[in-house]
CSV table of C-alpha atoms in Angstrom, one decimal:
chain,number,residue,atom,x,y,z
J,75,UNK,CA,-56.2,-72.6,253.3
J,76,UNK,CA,-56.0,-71.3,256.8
J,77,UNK,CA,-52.8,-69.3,257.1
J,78,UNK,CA,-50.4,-67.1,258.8
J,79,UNK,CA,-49.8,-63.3,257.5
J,80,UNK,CA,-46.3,-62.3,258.7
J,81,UNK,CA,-45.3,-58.8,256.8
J,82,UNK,CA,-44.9,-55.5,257.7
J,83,UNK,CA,-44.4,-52.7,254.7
J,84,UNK,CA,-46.9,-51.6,251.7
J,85,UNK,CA,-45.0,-55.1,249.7
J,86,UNK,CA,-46.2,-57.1,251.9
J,87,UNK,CA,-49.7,-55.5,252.6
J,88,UNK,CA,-50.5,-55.9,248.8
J,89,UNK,CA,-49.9,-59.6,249.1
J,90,UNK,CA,-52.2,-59.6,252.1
J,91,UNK,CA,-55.1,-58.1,249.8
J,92,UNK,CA,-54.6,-60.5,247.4
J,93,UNK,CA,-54.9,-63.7,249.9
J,94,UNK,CA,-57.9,-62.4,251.2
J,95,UNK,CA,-59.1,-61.3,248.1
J,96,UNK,CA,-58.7,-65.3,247.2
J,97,UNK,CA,-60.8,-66.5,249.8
J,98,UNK,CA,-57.8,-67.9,251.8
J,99,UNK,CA,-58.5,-68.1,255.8
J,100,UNK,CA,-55.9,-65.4,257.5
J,101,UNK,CA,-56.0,-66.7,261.2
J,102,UNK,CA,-53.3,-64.7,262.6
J,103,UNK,CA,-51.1,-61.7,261.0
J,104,UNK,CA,-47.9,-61.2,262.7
J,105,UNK,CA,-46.4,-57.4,262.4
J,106,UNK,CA,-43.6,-55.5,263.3
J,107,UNK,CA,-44.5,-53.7,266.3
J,108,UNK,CA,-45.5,-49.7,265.8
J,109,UNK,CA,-42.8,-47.0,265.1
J,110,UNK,CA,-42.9,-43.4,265.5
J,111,UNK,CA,-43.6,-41.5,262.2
J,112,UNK,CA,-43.7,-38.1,261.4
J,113,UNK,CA,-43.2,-34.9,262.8
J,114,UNK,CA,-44.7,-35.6,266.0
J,115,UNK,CA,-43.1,-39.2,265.8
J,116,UNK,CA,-46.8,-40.6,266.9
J,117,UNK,CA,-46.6,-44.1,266.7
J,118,UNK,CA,-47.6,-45.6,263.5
J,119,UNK,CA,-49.1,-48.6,262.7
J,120,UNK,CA,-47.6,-50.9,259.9
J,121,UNK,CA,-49.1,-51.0,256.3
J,122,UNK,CA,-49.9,-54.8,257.1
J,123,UNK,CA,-51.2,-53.9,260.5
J,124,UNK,CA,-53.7,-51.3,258.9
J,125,UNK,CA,-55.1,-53.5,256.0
J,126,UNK,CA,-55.8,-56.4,258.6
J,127,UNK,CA,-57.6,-54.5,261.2
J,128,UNK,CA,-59.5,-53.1,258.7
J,129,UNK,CA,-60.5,-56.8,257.9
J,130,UNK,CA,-61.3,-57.4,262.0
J,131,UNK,CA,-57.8,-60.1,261.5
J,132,UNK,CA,-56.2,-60.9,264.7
J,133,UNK,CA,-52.8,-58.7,264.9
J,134,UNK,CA,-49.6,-59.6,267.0
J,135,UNK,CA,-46.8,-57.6,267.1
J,136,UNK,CA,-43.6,-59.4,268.8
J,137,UNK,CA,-40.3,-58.1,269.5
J,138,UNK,CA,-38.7,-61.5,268.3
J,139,UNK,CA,-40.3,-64.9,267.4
J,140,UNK,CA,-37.5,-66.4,269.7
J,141,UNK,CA,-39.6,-66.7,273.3
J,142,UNK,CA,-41.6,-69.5,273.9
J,143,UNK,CA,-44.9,-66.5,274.1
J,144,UNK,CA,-44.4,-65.8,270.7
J,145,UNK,CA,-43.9,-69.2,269.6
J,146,UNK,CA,-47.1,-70.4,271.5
J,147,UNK,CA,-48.8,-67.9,269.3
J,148,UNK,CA,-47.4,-69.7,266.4
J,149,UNK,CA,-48.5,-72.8,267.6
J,150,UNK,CA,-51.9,-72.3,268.7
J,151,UNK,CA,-53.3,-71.4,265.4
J,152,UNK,CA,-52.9,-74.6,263.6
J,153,UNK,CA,-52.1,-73.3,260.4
J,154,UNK,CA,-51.2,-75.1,257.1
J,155,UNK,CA,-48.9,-72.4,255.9
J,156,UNK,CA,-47.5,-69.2,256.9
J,157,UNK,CA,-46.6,-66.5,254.4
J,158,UNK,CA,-43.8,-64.2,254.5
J,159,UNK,CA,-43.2,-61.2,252.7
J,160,UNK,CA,-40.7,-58.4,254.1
J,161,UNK,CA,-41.3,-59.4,257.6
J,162,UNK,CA,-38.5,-57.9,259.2
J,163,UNK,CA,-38.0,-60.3,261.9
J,164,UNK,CA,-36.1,-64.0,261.6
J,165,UNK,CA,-38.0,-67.2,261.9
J,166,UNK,CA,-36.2,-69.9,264.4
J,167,UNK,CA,-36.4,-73.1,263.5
J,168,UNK,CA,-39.0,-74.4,265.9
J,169,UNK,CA,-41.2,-71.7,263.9
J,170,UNK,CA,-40.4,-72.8,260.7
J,171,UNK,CA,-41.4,-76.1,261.3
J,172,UNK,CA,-44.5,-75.7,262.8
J,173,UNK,CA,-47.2,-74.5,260.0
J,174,UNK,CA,-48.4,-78.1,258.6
J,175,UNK,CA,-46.8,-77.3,255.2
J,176,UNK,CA,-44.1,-75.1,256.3
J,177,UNK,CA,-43.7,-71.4,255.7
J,178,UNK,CA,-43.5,-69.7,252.1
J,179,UNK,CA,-41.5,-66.7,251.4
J,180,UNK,CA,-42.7,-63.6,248.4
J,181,UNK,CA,-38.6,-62.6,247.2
J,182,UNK,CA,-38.4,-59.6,245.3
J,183,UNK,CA,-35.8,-61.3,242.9
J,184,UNK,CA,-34.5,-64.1,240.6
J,185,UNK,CA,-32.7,-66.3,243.3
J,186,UNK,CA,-30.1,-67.2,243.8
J,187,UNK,CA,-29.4,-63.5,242.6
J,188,UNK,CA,-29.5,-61.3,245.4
J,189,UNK,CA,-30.6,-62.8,248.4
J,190,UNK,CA,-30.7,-60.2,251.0
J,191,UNK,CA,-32.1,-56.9,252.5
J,192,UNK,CA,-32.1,-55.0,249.4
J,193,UNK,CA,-32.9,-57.1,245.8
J,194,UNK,CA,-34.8,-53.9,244.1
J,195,UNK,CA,-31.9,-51.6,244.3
J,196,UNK,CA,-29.2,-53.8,244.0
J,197,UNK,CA,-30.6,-55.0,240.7
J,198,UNK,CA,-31.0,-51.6,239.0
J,199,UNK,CA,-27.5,-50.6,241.1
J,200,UNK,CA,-26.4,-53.4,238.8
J,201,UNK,CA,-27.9,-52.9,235.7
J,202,UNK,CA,-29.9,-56.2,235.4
J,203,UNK,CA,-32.2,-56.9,232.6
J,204,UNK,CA,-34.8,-58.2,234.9
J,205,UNK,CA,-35.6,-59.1,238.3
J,206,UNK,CA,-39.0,-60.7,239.1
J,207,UNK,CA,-40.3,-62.7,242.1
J,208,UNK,CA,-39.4,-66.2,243.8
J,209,UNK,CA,-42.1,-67.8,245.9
J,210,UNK,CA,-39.2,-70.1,248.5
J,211,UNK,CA,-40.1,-72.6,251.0
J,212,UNK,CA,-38.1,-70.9,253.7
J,213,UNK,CA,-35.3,-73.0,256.0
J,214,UNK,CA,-32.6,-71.4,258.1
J,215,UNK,CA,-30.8,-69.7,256.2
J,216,UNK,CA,-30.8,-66.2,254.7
J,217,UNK,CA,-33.4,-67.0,251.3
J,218,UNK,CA,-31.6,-70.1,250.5
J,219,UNK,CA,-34.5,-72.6,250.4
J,220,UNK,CA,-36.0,-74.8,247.7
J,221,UNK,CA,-37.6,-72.8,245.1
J,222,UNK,CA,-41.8,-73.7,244.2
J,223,UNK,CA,-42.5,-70.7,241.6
J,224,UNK,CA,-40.2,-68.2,239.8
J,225,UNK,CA,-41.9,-65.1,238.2
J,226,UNK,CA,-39.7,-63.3,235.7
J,227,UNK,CA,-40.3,-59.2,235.0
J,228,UNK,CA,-38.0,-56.5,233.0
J,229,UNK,CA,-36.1,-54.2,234.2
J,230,UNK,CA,-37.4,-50.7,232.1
J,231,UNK,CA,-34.8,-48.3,231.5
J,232,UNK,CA,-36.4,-45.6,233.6
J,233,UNK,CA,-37.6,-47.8,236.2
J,234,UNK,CA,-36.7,-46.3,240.0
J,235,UNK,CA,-37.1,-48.7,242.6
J,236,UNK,CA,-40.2,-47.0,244.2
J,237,UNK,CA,-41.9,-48.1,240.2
J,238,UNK,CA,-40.1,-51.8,240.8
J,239,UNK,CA,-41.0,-52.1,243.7
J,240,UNK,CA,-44.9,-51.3,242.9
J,241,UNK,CA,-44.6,-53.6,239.8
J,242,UNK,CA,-42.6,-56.5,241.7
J,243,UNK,CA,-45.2,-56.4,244.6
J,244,UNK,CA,-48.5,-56.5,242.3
J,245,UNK,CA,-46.3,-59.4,240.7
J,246,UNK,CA,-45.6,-61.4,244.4
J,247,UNK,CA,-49.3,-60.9,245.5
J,248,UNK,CA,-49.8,-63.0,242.3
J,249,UNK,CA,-47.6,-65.3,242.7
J,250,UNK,CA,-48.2,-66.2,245.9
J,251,UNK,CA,-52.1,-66.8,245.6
J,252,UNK,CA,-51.2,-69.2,242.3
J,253,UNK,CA,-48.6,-70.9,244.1
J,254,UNK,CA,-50.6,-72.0,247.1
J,255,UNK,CA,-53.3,-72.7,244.4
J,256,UNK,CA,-51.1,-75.6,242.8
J,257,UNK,CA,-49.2,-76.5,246.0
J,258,UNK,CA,-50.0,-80.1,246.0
J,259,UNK,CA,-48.3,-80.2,242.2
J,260,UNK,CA,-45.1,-78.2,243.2
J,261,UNK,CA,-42.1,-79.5,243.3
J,262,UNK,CA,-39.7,-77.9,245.0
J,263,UNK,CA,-36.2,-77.4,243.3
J,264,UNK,CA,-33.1,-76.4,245.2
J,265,UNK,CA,-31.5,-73.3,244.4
J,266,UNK,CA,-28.6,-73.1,241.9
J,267,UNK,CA,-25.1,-73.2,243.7
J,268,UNK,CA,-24.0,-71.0,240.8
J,269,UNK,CA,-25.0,-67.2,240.8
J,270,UNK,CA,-25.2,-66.6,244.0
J,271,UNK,CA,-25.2,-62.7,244.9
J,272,UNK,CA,-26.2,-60.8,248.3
J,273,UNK,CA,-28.2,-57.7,248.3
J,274,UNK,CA,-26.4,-55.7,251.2
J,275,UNK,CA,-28.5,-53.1,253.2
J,276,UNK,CA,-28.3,-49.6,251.8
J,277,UNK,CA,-26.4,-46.7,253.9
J,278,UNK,CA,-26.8,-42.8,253.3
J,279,UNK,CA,-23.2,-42.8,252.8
J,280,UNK,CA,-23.1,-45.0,249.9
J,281,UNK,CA,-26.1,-42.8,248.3
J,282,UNK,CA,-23.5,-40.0,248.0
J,283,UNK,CA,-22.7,-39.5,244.1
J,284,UNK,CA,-19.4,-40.4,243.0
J,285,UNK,CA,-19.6,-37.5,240.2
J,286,UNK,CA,-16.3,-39.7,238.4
J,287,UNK,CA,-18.2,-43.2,237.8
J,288,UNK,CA,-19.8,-43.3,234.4
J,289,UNK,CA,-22.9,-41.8,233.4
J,290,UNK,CA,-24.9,-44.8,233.2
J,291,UNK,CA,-23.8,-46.2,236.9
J,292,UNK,CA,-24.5,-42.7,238.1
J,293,UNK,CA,-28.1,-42.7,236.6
J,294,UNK,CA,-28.8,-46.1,237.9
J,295,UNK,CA,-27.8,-44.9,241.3
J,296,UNK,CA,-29.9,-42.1,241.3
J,297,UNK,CA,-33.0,-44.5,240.4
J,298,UNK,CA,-32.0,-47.1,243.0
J,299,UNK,CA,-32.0,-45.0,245.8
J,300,UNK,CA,-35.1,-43.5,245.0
J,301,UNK,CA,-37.1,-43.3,247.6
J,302,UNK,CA,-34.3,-44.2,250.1
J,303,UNK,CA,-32.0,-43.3,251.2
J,304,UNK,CA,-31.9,-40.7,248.3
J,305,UNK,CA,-28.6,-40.2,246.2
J,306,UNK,CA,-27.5,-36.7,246.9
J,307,UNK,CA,-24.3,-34.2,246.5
J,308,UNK,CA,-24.0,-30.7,247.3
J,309,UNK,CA,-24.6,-27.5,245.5
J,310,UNK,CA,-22.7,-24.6,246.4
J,311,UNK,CA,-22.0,-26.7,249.8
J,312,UNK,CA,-25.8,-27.2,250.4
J,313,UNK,CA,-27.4,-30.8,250.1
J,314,UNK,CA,-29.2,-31.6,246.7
J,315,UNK,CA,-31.1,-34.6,246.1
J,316,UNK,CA,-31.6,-36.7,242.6
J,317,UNK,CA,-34.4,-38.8,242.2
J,318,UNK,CA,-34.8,-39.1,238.5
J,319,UNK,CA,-32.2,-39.4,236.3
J,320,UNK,CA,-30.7,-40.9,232.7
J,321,UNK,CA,-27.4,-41.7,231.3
J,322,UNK,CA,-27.0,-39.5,227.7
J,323,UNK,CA,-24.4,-39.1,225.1
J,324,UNK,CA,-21.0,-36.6,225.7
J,325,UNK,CA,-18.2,-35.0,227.5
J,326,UNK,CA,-17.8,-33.1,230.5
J,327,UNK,CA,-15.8,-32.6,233.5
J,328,UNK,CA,-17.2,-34.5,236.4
J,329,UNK,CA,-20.1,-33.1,238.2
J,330,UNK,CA,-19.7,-29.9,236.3
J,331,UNK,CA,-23.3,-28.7,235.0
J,332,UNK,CA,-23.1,-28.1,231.3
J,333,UNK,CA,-26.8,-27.3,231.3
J,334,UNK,CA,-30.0,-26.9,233.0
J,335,UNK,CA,-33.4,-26.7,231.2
J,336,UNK,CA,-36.5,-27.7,230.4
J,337,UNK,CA,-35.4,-31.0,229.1
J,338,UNK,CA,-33.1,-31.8,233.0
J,339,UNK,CA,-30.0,-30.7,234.6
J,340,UNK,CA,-27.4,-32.2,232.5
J,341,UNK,CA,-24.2,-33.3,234.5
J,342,UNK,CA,-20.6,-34.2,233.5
J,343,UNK,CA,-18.8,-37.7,234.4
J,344,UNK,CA,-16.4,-40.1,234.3
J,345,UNK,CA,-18.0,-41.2,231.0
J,346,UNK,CA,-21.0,-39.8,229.2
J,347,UNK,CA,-23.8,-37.3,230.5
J,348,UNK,CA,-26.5,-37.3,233.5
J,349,UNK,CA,-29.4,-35.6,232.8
J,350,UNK,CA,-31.5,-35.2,236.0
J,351,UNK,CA,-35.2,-34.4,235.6
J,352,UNK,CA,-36.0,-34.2,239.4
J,353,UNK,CA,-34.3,-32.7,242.1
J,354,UNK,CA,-34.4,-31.5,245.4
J,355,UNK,CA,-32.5,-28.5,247.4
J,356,UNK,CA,-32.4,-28.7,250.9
J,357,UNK,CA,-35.0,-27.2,252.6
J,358,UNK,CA,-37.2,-27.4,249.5
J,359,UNK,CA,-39.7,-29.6,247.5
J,360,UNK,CA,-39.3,-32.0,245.1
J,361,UNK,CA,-39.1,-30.6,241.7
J,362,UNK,CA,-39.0,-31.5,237.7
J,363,UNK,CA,-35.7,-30.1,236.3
J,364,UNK,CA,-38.0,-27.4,234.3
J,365,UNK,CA,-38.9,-25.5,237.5
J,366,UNK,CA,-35.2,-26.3,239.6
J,367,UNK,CA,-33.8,-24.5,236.6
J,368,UNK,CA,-36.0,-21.6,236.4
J,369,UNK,CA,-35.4,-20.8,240.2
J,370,UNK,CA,-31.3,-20.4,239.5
J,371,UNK,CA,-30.0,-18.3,236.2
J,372,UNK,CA,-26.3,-19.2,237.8
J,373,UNK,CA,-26.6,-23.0,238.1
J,374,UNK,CA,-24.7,-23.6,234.4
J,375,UNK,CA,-20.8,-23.9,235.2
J,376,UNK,CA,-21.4,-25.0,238.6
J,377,UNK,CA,-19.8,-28.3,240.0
J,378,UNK,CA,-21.8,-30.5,241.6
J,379,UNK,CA,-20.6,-32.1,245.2
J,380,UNK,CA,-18.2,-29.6,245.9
């Protein structure tokens, strides 16, 4: 099919490789315009942006898609479909209806179950069994249109969302090449009024560990923020940040450190243990819980986020 690309991060590049890996005709990619990265904040190029130039693609990168410039560019193309994955920008309505066969959204989640900025955390913040990927004939509103292909996947009980992420986007670039394969037999079905949830955009603050949750929120946390924004308390008033963690059996005062070891940092709670198996002081590298430990003979008795 000729199409348009619109994405921006490594999610939506992966589903890029895959369309062009199907043979599918990518007339025009539309990208969220450079940002500075790094410690020279040198402007950066998107994922998306990368893949396609490296595939001599034609590359636009609009503020909005609101101005009759950018829609022209739309227009123009004549495309039978435009696919959307983690785009960043809204679609208007005169864009939306100009692709002869609409525009198809990759979701990172089960919908109606969070629709939103932020499906991968919110469904390990929540504990959910599975997630998995909806391929949506995009309208108006915020990932409310008619469902053409649902993709379950589980939910491991280590997985962080940097590993769901990489699972969930292998799974969409699937998905969305076998959906456009069989679009002439899809039918699509409106989304459930039942079950829906909204997955809010993640703050720093909210990161913060609550030390007087239960173990196994608290280790969910700590795997849902991972890689951003990062969960993190203090340590003898410096910041320390968690990116690995599990819920384990037994007592102890909140956020006081019963043990550190080899085996993780192991951390009282409201209910139940943490044990955290990667860590990071301020200033420093990101470490397994073996060599955090070995670096402070004082850290047992301490209380975390105080």
């Amino acid at each position: 099919m000729k199409l348009i690309f619109a994405g921006t991060p490594v999610f939506a590049a992966q589903a890029l490789q895959a369309l062009l890996a199907a043979g599918h005709d990518i007339a025009l990619v539309l990208t969220q315009p450079d940002r500075p990265a790094g410690r020279g904040m040198k402007l950066k190029p998107s994922p998306v942006k990368e893949l396609a130039l490296q595939h001599g693609l034609r590359v636009e990168q609009p503020l909005t898609l609101k101005t009759p410039e950018a829609q022209a560019l739309v227009a123009e193309v004549g495309a039978e479909v435009m696919v959307v994955a983690a785009y960043g920008l809204l679609l208007p309505k005169a864009v939306l209806e100009m692709p002869a066969r609409g525009c198809l959204n990759i979701h990172a989640s089960l919908l109606p179950r969070w629709r939103g900025a932020a499906p991968i955390q919110r469904a390990i913040l929540a504990g959910d069994a599975e997630t998995g990927i909806t391929i949506m004939q995009m309208d108006v509103g915020l990932d409310t249109g008619d469902m053409l292909s649902i993709h379950a996947l589980p939910i491991a009980a280590n997985d962080s969302a940097t590993t769901l992420h990489d699972k969930l986007a292998l799974l969409g670039a699937e998905a969305i090449v076998a959906t456009l394969a069989r679009l002439d037999a899809c039918v699509p079905e409106p989304q459930p009024e039942a079950g829906v949830t909204y997955a809010a955009k993640l703050s720093k603050e909210e990161a913060r560990v609550d030390w007087t949750q239960p173990a196994a929120a608290i280790a969910r946390a700590i795997r849902a923020y991972n890689p951003a924004p990062g969960a993190h308390t203090l340590l003898a008033g410096e910041a320390l940040k968690l990116w690995q963690a599990e819920a384990i059996d037994g007592h102890g005062a909140p956020g006081e450190v019963l043990r550190a070891d080899a085996d993780g940092v192991v951390v009282g709670s409201g209910h139940g243990l943490v044990r955290i198996t990667e860590l990071q002081a301020a200033g420093g590298k990101r470490l397994a819980a073996r060599e955090f430990a070995a670096g402070r003979s004082n850290l047992t008795g301490t209380v975390l986020g105080a």
